[in-house]
Coordinates of C-alpha atoms in Angstrom, one line a residue:
M1 CA 0.0 0.1 0.0
E2 CA 1.4 3.4 -0.9
E3 CA 2.3 5.7 1.8
I4 CA -0.1 8.5 2.6
A5 CA 1.4 12.0 3.1
K6 CA 0.0 13.3 6.2
D7 CA 1.4 16.7 6.5
R8 CA 2.7 19.6 4.4
S9 CA 6.3 18.8 5.0
E10 CA 6.0 15.5 3.2
L11 CA 4.8 17.4 0.1
L12 CA 8.6 18.7 -0.2
K13 CA 9.5 15.1 -1.2
P14 CA 9.6 14.4 -4.9
P15 CA 6.0 13.0 -5.8
K16 CA 5.6 9.3 -6.8
A17 CA 2.9 7.8 -9.2
G18 CA 0.7 5.8 -7.1
E19 CA 1.2 7.8 -3.9
I20 CA -1.8 9.0 -1.9
V21 CA -1.5 12.7 -0.8
R22 CA -3.6 15.6 0.6
G23 CA -4.6 18.4 -1.6
R24 CA -6.8 21.6 -1.6
I25 CA -9.3 22.4 -4.3
I26 CA -8.6 25.6 -5.9
G27 CA -10.9 25.7 -8.9
R28 CA -13.6 23.7 -10.9
G29 CA -14.2 23.5 -14.5
R30 CA -17.2 22.0 -16.4
S31 CA -15.7 18.6 -16.1
S32 CA -12.6 19.0 -14.0
I33 CA -11.4 20.0 -10.7
F34 CA -7.9 21.6 -9.8
V35 CA -6.1 20.8 -6.7
D36 CA -3.3 22.6 -5.0
L37 CA -0.5 20.3 -4.3
G38 CA 1.9 22.9 -2.7
S39 CA 5.4 22.8 -4.0
W40 CA 4.5 19.9 -6.4
G41 CA 2.3 22.2 -8.5
T42 CA -1.3 21.8 -9.5
G43 CA -3.1 18.6 -9.7
I44 CA -6.2 17.9 -12.0
I45 CA -9.0 15.5 -11.8
Y46 CA -10.7 15.3 -15.2
G47 CA -11.9 13.1 -17.9
K48 CA -12.7 9.4 -16.8
E49 CA -11.4 10.1 -13.3
F50 CA -13.7 13.1 -13.0
L51 CA -16.8 11.0 -14.2
L52 CA -16.0 8.0 -12.0
A53 CA -15.8 10.3 -8.8
K54 CA -18.7 12.6 -9.8
D55 CA -20.8 11.5 -6.9
L56 CA -17.9 11.7 -4.6
L57 CA -17.0 15.1 -5.6
K58 CA -20.5 16.7 -6.2
K59 CA -20.5 18.5 -2.9
A60 CA -16.7 19.5 -3.0
K61 CA -16.1 23.2 -3.1
E62 CA -13.1 25.6 -3.4
G63 CA -11.0 25.4 -0.1
D64 CA -12.0 21.9 0.7
E65 CA -9.2 19.3 1.4
L66 CA -9.3 15.9 0.0
F67 CA -7.2 12.9 -0.5
I68 CA -6.1 12.0 -4.0
K69 CA -3.8 9.5 -5.8
I70 CA -1.1 10.5 -8.1
V71 CA -1.9 9.0 -11.5
D72 CA 0.6 10.7 -13.9
L73 CA 3.4 13.1 -12.8
E74 CA 2.9 15.6 -15.7
N75 CA 0.4 15.6 -18.6
E76 CA 0.5 17.5 -21.9
E77 CA -0.8 20.6 -20.2
G78 CA 1.7 20.5 -17.3
F79 CA -0.7 19.4 -14.7
I80 CA -0.3 16.4 -12.3
E81 CA -2.9 13.9 -13.0
V82 CA -4.8 12.7 -9.8
S83 CA -7.6 10.4 -8.9
A84 CA -9.9 11.1 -6.0
L85 CA -11.9 7.7 -6.4
E86 CA -8.7 5.6 -6.3
A87 CA -7.5 7.5 -3.2
D88 CA -11.0 7.1 -1.5
R89 CA -11.1 3.3 -2.2
E90 CA -7.6 2.7 -1.0
I91 CA -8.2 4.6 2.3
S92 CA -11.6 2.7 2.8
W93 CA -9.8 -0.5 2.5
L94 CA -7.1 0.7 5.1
K95 CA -10.0 1.7 7.5
L96 CA -11.8 -1.7 6.8
K97 CA -8.5 -3.6 7.6
E98 CA -8.3 -1.6 10.8
K99 CA -11.9 -2.6 11.7
R100 CA -11.2 -6.2 11.1
N101 CA -8.0 -6.2 13.2
T102 CA -9.7 -4.5 16.1
A103 CA -12.9 -6.7 15.8
E104 CA -15.1 -3.7 15.6
N105 CA -18.9 -4.0 15.3
I106 CA -20.4 -2.5 12.3
M107 CA -24.0 -1.6 11.5
V108 CA -25.0 -2.3 7.9
K109 CA -28.1 -2.0 5.9
I110 CA -29.0 -5.1 3.8
L111 CA -29.5 -4.2 0.1
G112 CA -30.1 -7.5 -1.6
A113 CA -29.9 -11.2 -1.3
N114 CA -28.9 -14.2 -3.5
K115 CA -28.9 -17.9 -2.9
G116 CA -25.6 -17.7 -1.0
G117 CA -26.3 -14.9 1.4
L118 CA -26.9 -11.1 1.9
L119 CA -25.5 -8.0 0.0
T120 CA -24.6 -4.8 1.6
T121 CA -21.8 -2.1 1.4
V122 CA -19.5 -0.9 4.1
M123 CA -17.8 2.5 3.5
G124 CA -18.8 2.4 0.0
V125 CA -17.3 -1.1 -0.6
N126 CA -19.6 -3.8 -1.8
A127 CA -19.7 -6.6 0.9
F128 CA -21.2 -10.0 1.2
L129 CA -22.7 -11.9 4.3
P130 CA -22.8 -15.7 3.5
V131 CA -25.6 -17.8 4.9
S132 CA -23.3 -19.7 7.0
Q133 CA -22.3 -16.4 8.7
L134 CA -25.7 -15.5 9.9
S135 CA -26.5 -15.8 13.5
S136 CA -28.5 -18.8 14.7
A137 CA -31.7 -16.6 15.1
N138 CA -31.4 -15.4 11.5
Y139 CA -30.3 -18.6 9.8
P140 CA -32.9 -20.0 7.2
R141 CA -34.0 -23.3 8.4
V142 CA -35.6 -24.8 5.2
E143 CA -36.6 -28.5 5.7
D144 CA -35.6 -29.8 2.2
G145 CA -32.8 -27.4 1.6
D146 CA -34.5 -25.9 -1.6
A147 CA -32.4 -23.0 -2.7
M148 CA -35.4 -21.0 -3.8
K149 CA -36.9 -21.4 -0.4
I150 CA -33.6 -20.3 1.2
L151 CA -33.6 -17.2 -1.0
K152 CA -37.1 -16.4 -0.1
E153 CA -36.2 -16.4 3.6
L154 CA -33.1 -14.2 2.9
Q155 CA -35.1 -11.6 1.0
K156 CA -37.0 -10.9 4.3
F157 CA -33.8 -9.1 5.6
V158 CA -33.5 -6.5 2.7
G159 CA -34.1 -3.1 4.1
Q160 CA -33.2 -4.2 7.7
E161 CA -30.1 -3.3 9.6
M162 CA -27.5 -6.0 10.9
E163 CA -24.6 -5.7 13.3
V164 CA -21.7 -7.4 11.8
K165 CA -18.0 -7.8 12.0
I166 CA -15.5 -8.3 9.1
L167 CA -14.6 -11.8 8.7
D168 CA -12.1 -11.3 5.8
L169 CA -11.1 -8.9 3.1
D170 CA -9.0 -8.8 -0.1
P171 CA -8.4 -5.4 -1.4
R172 CA -6.9 -6.6 -4.7
G173 CA -9.8 -9.0 -5.4
E174 CA -12.2 -6.4 -4.0
K175 CA -13.8 -8.9 -1.6
L176 CA -15.1 -8.1 1.8
I177 CA -16.8 -10.9 3.7
L178 CA -18.9 -10.1 6.8
S179 CA -20.1 -12.2 9.7
E180 CA -23.1 -11.7 12.0
K181 CA -22.3 -14.7 14.1
I182 CA -18.8 -14.0 15.2
K183 CA -19.9 -11.9 18.2
E184 CA -22.4 -14.7 19.0
T185 CA -19.5 -17.3 18.7
E186 CA -17.3 -15.6 21.2
K187 CA -20.0 -15.6 23.8
I188 CA -20.8 -19.1 23.1
K189 CA -17.2 -20.3 23.6
E190 CA -17.2 -18.8 26.9
I191 CA -20.5 -20.5 28.0
L192 CA -19.3 -23.8 26.5
K193 CA -16.6 -24.0 29.0
D194 CA -19.2 -25.3 31.3
Y195 CA -19.9 -28.3 29.0
K196 CA -17.7 -31.4 27.9
V197 CA -18.0 -34.2 25.4
G198 CA -20.2 -37.0 26.8
D199 CA -22.6 -34.7 28.8
I200 CA -26.2 -35.5 28.5
V201 CA -28.5 -32.5 27.9
E202 CA -32.2 -31.9 27.4
G203 CA -33.3 -29.7 24.4
E204 CA -35.9 -28.6 21.9
I205 CA -35.8 -29.2 18.3
T206 CA -35.7 -25.7 16.5
G207 CA -35.3 -26.5 13.0
V208 CA -35.1 -29.5 10.6
V209 CA -33.0 -29.3 7.4
D210 CA -32.0 -31.9 4.9
F211 CA -28.6 -32.6 6.8
G212 CA -30.1 -32.9 10.2
A213 CA -31.8 -31.0 13.0
F214 CA -31.0 -27.9 15.1
V215 CA -31.5 -28.2 18.8
K216 CA -31.6 -25.5 21.6
F217 CA -30.4 -26.6 25.1
G218 CA -29.2 -25.5 28.4
A219 CA -30.2 -22.3 30.5
D220 CA -28.4 -20.1 27.9
S221 CA -30.4 -21.6 25.1
L222 CA -27.3 -22.7 23.2
E223 CA -27.8 -24.3 19.7
G224 CA -26.3 -27.4 18.4
L225 CA -26.6 -29.6 15.4
V226 CA -27.6 -33.3 15.3
H227 CA -26.3 -34.5 11.9
I228 CA -28.6 -36.7 9.9
S229 CA -26.3 -39.7 10.7
E230 CA -26.6 -39.0 14.5
L231 CA -30.5 -39.0 14.5
D232 CA -31.0 -42.9 14.6
W233 CA -29.1 -46.0 13.9
Q234 CA -31.3 -46.6 10.9
L235 CA -30.5 -45.2 7.4
I236 CA -32.5 -41.9 7.3
E237 CA -33.7 -40.2 4.1
N238 CA -35.7 -37.4 5.6
P239 CA -34.9 -36.0 9.1
G240 CA -38.5 -34.9 9.3
D241 CA -39.5 -38.5 9.6
V242 CA -37.6 -38.8 12.9
V243 CA -37.9 -35.4 14.6
Q244 CA -40.4 -32.5 14.5
V245 CA -39.8 -28.7 15.4
G246 CA -40.8 -28.3 19.0
E247 CA -40.1 -31.7 20.0
K248 CA -38.4 -32.2 23.5
V249 CA -35.5 -34.5 23.3
K250 CA -32.5 -35.8 25.4
L251 CA -29.1 -35.7 23.7
K252 CA -25.5 -36.5 24.2
I253 CA -22.7 -34.0 23.4
I254 CA -20.3 -35.7 21.0
D255 CA -18.2 -32.8 20.0
I256 CA -17.3 -29.2 20.9
S257 CA -15.1 -27.2 18.7
N258 CA -14.9 -23.7 17.4
G259 CA -17.9 -22.6 19.2
K260 CA -19.9 -25.3 17.6
V261 CA -21.7 -28.2 19.4
S262 CA -22.4 -31.6 17.8
L263 CA -25.1 -33.6 19.4
S264 CA -26.3 -37.1 19.0
L265 CA -29.8 -38.7 19.6
R266 CA -28.7 -42.2 18.6
A267 CA -25.8 -42.3 21.0
L268 CA -28.6 -42.6 23.8
K269 CA -30.4 -45.4 21.9
E270 CA -29.4 -49.0 22.2
D271 CA -27.3 -50.0 19.3
P272 CA -29.2 -52.8 17.5
W273 CA -26.0 -54.0 15.7
K274 CA -24.7 -55.3 18.9
T275 CA -27.2 -58.2 19.0
I276 CA -27.0 -59.4 15.3
E277 CA -23.5 -61.2 15.2
K278 CA -24.9 -64.7 15.3
T279 CA -28.0 -64.0 13.2
Y280 CA -26.0 -62.7 10.2
E281 CA -22.8 -64.7 10.2
K282 CA -20.9 -65.0 6.9
G283 CA -22.5 -67.6 4.7
K284 CA -26.0 -67.3 6.2
I285 CA -29.1 -66.8 4.1
T286 CA -31.5 -64.1 5.2
R287 CA -34.7 -62.4 3.9
G288 CA -34.4 -58.6 3.2
K289 CA -36.4 -55.8 1.6
I290 CA -35.1 -53.4 -0.8
T291 CA -35.3 -49.7 0.5
K292 CA -33.0 -47.7 -1.7
F293 CA -30.8 -47.7 -4.9
N294 CA -27.7 -45.5 -5.2
P295 CA -24.5 -45.7 -7.4
F296 CA -23.0 -48.2 -4.9
G297 CA -25.7 -50.8 -5.0
A298 CA -29.1 -51.6 -3.4
F299 CA -29.8 -51.0 0.3
V300 CA -31.5 -54.1 1.9
E301 CA -33.5 -53.9 5.2
V302 CA -32.9 -57.2 7.2
A303 CA -34.3 -56.2 10.4
A304 CA -35.7 -53.1 12.1
K305 CA -33.0 -50.3 12.0
I306 CA -30.6 -52.8 10.2
Q307 CA -29.8 -52.3 6.6
G308 CA -27.1 -54.0 4.5
L309 CA -25.7 -53.2 1.0
C310 CA -25.9 -55.5 -2.1
H311 CA -23.0 -53.9 -4.1
I312 CA -23.5 -52.9 -7.6
S313 CA -20.6 -55.3 -8.7
E314 CA -22.9 -58.1 -8.0
F315 CA -24.9 -57.1 -11.0
G316 CA -22.4 -55.5 -13.3
T317 CA -24.6 -52.4 -14.1
R318 CA -27.4 -50.4 -12.4
Q319 CA -29.7 -51.1 -15.1
K320 CA -29.2 -54.8 -14.5
M321 CA -29.7 -54.4 -10.7
E322 CA -32.9 -52.4 -11.2
E323 CA -34.1 -55.1 -13.5
L324 CA -33.7 -57.8 -10.9
L325 CA -34.8 -55.8 -7.8
K326 CA -37.7 -53.7 -7.1
I327 CA -37.8 -51.1 -4.2
G328 CA -40.4 -52.4 -1.6
S329 CA -40.0 -56.2 -2.6
E330 CA -38.3 -58.9 -0.5
Y331 CA -35.6 -61.3 -1.7
D332 CA -33.2 -63.9 -0.3
F333 CA -29.6 -62.8 0.3
E334 CA -26.4 -64.4 1.3
V335 CA -24.3 -62.7 3.9
L336 CA -20.8 -61.8 2.6
L337 CA -19.5 -59.6 5.4
L338 CA -20.6 -58.4 8.8
D339 CA -18.6 -55.8 10.6
I340 CA -20.3 -54.8 13.9
K341 CA -18.0 -52.1 14.8
E342 CA -18.2 -50.2 11.4
H343 CA -22.0 -51.2 11.0
R344 CA -21.4 -52.8 7.7
L345 CA -23.4 -55.6 6.2
L346 CA -22.5 -56.9 2.7
L347 CA -25.1 -59.0 0.9
K348 CA -25.2 -61.1 -2.3
L349 CA -28.5 -61.8 -4.0
V350 CA -29.5 -65.5 -4.0
L351 CA -30.8 -66.4 -7.6

């Protein structure tokens, strides 16, 4: 970043292209502004630079001081070409960097929304607030994760003000990323010192999404996530089939990191796999119902909350697999592998 000349004594030094200095307006033309640069001479903002900075300069008058950036040390008319807009941008980025380093809270007005988050400006710089950086209170909980439904929820914030902090910035790439939840995270980290992995807590389901469920728990209404894989021992397609918003539940804390709490419902349920070792020994024939196809093969329910996989390689192609098997129908299968610890059951269709 070019050095900013902060006082008149620095103006005695030879000017450099790209340097930001302070000047005083001494005159205006129809599409130009003349700036006194002391012993350096006279600077001029004109042409494209004048048009780009029109809004910035519309209230400027003779005698006003402003920061400008040296563009050309001498043009054909003998003036030093300068830019007010570039200087304003660079100074804005410097101030934004300072705000990030000091973790200063900033009030912004939401100007727009897209599927990824909210749009706003800070000190004239375009900024983005990702969905993932919204506070728990404002995070859009859409059950099926539909992008258009998420956008509809985000659009409700347009016109509203939010208190945020700067998460990241890149002046060269002109990227300014904001976070609403940073301040919340700092408070949560302090509260979480009273909890540890393995604790049992009681909570309430506050949101159901395609990847799991959000739960509020504890006296401070902390929020944690129950991943879809931690809802139950059985394979789950739709979390809404297992839990509902408003439902009271008991959970186990399985991870605490970076202010985030991971919870489990299934950890407090008896593991059905522990009792099936003799029933599904390698080589045994068992009856099972087809529940789902995926690129790896067919999922087969052999008992309540127990599903195995008949691998695609047993058929050669998915088309062949779907010709032989129908979802909802029952068939005989041979047990190829049972791994109780990893909850893996590999099967082969008995023809």
